[in-house]
XYZ file of C-alpha atoms in Angstrom:
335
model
C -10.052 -24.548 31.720
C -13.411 -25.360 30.738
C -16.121 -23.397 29.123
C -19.718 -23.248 29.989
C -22.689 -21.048 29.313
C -24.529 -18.978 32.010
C -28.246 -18.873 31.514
C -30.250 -16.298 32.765
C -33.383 -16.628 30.554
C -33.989 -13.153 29.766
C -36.833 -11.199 28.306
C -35.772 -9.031 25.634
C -38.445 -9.057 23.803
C -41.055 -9.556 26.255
C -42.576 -12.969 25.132
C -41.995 -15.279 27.918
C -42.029 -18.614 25.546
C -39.464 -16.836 23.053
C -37.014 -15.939 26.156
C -37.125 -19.856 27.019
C -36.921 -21.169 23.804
C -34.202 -18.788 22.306
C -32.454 -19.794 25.787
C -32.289 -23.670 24.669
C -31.326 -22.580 21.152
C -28.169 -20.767 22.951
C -27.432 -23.931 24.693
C -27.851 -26.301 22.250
C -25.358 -24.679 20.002
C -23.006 -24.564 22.977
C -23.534 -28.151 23.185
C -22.351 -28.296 19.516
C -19.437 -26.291 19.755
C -18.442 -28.900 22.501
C -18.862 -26.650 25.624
C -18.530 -28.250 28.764
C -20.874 -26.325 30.628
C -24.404 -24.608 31.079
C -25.558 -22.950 34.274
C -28.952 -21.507 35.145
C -29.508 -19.211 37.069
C -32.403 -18.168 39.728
C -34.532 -15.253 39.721
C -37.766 -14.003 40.873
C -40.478 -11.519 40.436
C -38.474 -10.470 37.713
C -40.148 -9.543 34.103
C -36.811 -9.086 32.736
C -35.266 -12.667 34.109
C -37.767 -15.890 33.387
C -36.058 -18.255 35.958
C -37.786 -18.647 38.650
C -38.440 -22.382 38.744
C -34.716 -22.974 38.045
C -34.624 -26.933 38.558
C -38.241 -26.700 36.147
C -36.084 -25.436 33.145
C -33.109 -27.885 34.018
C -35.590 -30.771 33.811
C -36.340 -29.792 30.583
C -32.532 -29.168 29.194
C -31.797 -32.821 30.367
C -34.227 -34.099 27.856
C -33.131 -31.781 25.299
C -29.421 -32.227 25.366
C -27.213 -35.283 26.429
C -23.320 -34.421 26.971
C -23.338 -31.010 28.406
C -23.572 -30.749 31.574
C -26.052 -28.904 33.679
C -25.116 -26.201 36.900
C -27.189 -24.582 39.086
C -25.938 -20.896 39.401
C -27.668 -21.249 42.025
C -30.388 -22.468 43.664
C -30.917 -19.882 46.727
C -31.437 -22.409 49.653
C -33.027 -19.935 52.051
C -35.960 -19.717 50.416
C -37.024 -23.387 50.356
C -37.473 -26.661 52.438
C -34.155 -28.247 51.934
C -35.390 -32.033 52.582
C -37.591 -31.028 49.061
C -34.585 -29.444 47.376
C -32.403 -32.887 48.213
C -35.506 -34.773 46.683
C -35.482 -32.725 43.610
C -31.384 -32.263 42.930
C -31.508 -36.556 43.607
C -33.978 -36.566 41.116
C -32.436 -34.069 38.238
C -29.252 -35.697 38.755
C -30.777 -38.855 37.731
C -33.035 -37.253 34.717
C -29.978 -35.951 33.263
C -27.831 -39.263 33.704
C -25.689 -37.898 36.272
C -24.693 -34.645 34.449
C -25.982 -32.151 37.120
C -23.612 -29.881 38.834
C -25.124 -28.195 41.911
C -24.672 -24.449 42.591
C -25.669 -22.548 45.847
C -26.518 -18.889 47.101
C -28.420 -16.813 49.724
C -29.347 -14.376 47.053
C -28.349 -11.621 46.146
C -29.047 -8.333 46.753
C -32.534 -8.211 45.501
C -34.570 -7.287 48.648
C -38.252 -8.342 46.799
C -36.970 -12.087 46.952
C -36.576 -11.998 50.938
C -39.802 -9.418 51.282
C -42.171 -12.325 49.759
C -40.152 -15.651 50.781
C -40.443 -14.239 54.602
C -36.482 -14.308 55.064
C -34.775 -11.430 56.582
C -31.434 -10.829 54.777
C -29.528 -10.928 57.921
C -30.734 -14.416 57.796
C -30.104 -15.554 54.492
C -26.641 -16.678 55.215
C -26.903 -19.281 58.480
C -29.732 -20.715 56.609
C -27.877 -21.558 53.157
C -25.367 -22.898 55.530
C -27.641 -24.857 57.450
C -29.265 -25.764 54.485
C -26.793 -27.319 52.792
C -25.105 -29.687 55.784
C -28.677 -31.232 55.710
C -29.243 -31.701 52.130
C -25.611 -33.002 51.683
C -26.550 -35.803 54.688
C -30.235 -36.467 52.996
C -28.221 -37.242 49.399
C -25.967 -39.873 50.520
C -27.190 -41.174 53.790
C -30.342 -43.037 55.648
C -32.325 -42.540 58.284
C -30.838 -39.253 58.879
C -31.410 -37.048 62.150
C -30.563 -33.550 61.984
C -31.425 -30.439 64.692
C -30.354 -27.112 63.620
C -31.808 -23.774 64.479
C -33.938 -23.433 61.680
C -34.295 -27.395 60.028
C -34.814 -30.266 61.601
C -35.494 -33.988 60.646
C -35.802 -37.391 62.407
C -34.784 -40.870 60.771
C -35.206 -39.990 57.466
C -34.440 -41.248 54.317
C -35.482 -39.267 50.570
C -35.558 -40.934 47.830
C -34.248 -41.321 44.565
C -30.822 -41.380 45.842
C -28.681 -39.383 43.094
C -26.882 -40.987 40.245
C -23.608 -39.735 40.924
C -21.651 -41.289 43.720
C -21.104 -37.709 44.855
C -22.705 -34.455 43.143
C -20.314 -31.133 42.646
C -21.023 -28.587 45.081
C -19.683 -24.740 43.993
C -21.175 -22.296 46.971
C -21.250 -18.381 45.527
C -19.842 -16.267 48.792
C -17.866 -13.736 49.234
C -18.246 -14.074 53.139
C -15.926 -15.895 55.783
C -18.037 -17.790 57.349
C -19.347 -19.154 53.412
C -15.660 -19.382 52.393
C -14.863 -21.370 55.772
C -17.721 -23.815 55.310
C -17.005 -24.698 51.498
C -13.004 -24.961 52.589
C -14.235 -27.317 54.995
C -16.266 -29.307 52.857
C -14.056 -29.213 49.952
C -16.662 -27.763 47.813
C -15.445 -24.890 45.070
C -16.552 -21.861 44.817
C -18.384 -19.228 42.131
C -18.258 -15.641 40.845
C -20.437 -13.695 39.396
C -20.729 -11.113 36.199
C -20.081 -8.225 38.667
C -17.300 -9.386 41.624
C -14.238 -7.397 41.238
C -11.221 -9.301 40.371
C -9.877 -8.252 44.016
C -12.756 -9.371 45.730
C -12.562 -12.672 43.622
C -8.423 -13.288 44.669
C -9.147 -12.246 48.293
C -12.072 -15.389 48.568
C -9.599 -17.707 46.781
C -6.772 -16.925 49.293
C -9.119 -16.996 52.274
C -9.972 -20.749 50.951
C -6.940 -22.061 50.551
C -5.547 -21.239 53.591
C -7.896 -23.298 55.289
C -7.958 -25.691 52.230
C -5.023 -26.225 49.260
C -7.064 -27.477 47.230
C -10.843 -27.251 45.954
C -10.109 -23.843 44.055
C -8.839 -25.578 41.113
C -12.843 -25.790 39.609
C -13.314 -22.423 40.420
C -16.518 -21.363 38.171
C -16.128 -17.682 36.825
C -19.346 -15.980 35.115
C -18.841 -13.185 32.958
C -20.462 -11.124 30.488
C -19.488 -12.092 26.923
C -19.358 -10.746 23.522
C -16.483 -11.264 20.652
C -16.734 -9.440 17.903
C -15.038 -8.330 14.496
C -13.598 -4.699 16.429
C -13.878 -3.678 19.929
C -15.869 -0.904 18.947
C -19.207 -3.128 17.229
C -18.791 -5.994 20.394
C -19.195 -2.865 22.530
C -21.708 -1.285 20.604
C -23.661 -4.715 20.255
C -23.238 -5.379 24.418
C -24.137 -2.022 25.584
C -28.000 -1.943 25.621
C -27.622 -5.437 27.155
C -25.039 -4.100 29.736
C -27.012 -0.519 30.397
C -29.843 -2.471 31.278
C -28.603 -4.654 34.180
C -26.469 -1.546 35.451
C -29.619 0.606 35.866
C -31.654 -2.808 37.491
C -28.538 -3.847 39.837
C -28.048 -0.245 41.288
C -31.519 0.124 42.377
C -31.801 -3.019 43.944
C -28.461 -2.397 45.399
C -29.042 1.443 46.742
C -32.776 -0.377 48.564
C -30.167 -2.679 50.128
C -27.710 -0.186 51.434
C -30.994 1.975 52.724
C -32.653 -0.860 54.689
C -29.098 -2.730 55.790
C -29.277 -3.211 59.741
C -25.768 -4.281 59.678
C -22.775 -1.449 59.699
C -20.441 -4.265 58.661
C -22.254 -4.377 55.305
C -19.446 -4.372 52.380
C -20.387 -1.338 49.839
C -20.971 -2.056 46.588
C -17.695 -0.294 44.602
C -15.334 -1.142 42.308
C -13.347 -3.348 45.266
C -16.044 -5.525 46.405
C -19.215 -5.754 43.745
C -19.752 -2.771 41.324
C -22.702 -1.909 38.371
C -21.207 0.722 36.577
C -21.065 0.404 33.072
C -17.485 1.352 32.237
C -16.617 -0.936 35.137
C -18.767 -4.102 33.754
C -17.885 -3.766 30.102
C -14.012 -3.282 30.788
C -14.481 -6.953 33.223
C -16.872 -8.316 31.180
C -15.352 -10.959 28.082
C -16.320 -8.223 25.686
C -14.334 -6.491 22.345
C -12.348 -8.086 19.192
C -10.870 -12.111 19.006
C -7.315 -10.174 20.664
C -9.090 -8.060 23.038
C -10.862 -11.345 24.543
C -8.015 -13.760 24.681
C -6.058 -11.267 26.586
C -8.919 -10.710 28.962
C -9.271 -14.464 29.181
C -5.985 -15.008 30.181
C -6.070 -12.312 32.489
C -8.924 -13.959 34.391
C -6.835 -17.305 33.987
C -3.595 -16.576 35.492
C -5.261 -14.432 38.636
C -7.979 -17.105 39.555
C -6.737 -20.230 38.103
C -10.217 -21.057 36.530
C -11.491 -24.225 36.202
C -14.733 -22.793 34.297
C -15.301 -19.534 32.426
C -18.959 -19.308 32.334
C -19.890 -17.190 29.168
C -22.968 -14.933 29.679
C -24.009 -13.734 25.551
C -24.959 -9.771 26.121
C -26.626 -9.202 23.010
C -30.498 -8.483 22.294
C -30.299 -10.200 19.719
C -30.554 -14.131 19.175
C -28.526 -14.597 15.812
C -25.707 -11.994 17.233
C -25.196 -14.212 19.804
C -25.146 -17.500 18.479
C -22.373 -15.794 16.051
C -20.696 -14.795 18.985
C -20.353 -17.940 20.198
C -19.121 -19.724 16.746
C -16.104 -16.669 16.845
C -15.653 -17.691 20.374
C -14.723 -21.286 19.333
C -13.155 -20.773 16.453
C -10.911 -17.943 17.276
C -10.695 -17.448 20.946
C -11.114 -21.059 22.475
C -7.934 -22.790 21.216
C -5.415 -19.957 22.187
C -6.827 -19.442 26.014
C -6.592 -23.245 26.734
């Protein structure tokens, strides 16, 4: 199992150029303490999460760090051209010397994202799809033709082509038809901070019934905080965790309200939940014990090929402790 760091830039403090900055501090001592991973994530309109121009900030880490390497978690296709997004992963891949891993989504369930990109949620899906079979053609081939319902392109050929022969694909879904297409395509697959462990196990089995293997660099983001006791790692997470529970269920009851479609899954503690017993108890969160066992937990239900660590203090210096305990106590006994 590898570890990695997930990166959502936030605002704590609201000083956008602190957020960023105390962001690459975070990574660069994972990068020290010989992580394998970072990920970044995408958000918008957000004051709270300063990622919008996701492949912006990995553009920078390339130049600031040189053995880590560098996920998208994720870029959400539907909301862009994806003969650009080809140009720009070709590109990153070759700014950071063919370190980039490349992470898709529809987005989430954030209905201001669709409102303002002019992309119906009910459409979000085919068009990550769709997105994706063209920008995996545009990568490796020329003079590529391509008619779908929503892209199209005749005899053409982007360039740079990317440094790595072929570029890791993980696809975040929870749906068949997302499962069935990254099965097919052998790509792996990604959880989030809030997926029940059930809904997690019940993607995995989906995929390898239609594919044996591919789930073996299964990428699992989680919430993360070791501390001396269970009760200060708590204690230090909580603000951190309150925070995102109050944000998620919002955005969460909007979607529910406005869903046109009956066979939308509810967001409980089966499928994708916000509640803040719920997130701290599956959540990487309490003493050096408390964490392996949670680790291992995680390990022997998904067979992870990445635990993506997501620090859940405020505070900058908590964190970067957090991580040191991490390695030094946790690491070596989960492996």
């Amino acid at each position: 199992m590898k570890t990695g760091i997930f990166c959502n830039y936030e605002n704590h403090h609201q000083d956008a150029r602190r957020a960023i900055f105390e962001q690459v501090t975070l990574i660069k001592q994972a990068e020290s303490l010989d992580f394998e991973e970072a990920w970044v994530s995408e958000h918008h309109f957000s004051e709270s999460n300063l990622s919008p121009s996701m492949l912006v900030l990995m553009a920078h880490l390339a130049g600031l760090t040189s053995t880590i390497k560098l996920g998208t978690a994720a870029v959400l296709l539907p909301f862009y051209n994806p003969i650009r997004v080809a140009e720009d992963i070709a590109t990153l891949d070759n700014l950071c010397n063919g370190r980039l891993l490349f992470g898709v989504a529809k987005g989430g369930p954030f209905p201001l994202q669709n409102k303002h990109f002019a992309t119906p949620m009910s459409e979000s899906r085919g068009k990550m799809l769709e997105a994706m079979a063209l920008i995996e053609k545009l990568l490796y081939e020329t003079n590529v033709s391509f008619n779908g319902q929503y892209y199209q392109c005749d005899r053409l050929t982007i360039y740079p082509k990317p440094l790595q022969q072929k570029i890791p694909v993980y696809v975040a879904t929870g749906g068949d038809d997302g499962i069935e297409f990254a099965a097919k395509h052998s790509f792996s697959l990604m959880g989030g901070p809030p997926f029940s462990l059930q809904r997690l196990k019940s993607t995995i089995t989906k995929y390898q019934e239609l594919n044996a293997s591919g789930t073996e660099n299964f990428v699992l983001a989680r919430f993360f905080y070791v501390g001396k006791t269970n009760d200060e790692a708590v204690s230090e997470a909580l603000p951190f965790i309150r925070k995102f529970s109050q944000k998620m269920k919002a955005n969460s009851a909007e979607v529910m309200q406005n869903s046109a479609n009956p066979g939308h899954k509810p967001f409980d503690r089966t499928n994708i939940c916000f509640d803040e017993d719920y997130l701290i108890e599956n959540s990487i969160i309490g003493d050096v014990e408390t964490c392996r066992d949670k680790i291992k937990k995680f390990q022997d239900e998904l067979n992870l090929g990445t635990l993506a660590l997501k620090p859940s203090s405020l505070d900058l210096q908590k964190n970067l402790e957090s991580l040191t305990r991490y390695n030094q106590e946790v690491r070596n006994y989960v492996f």
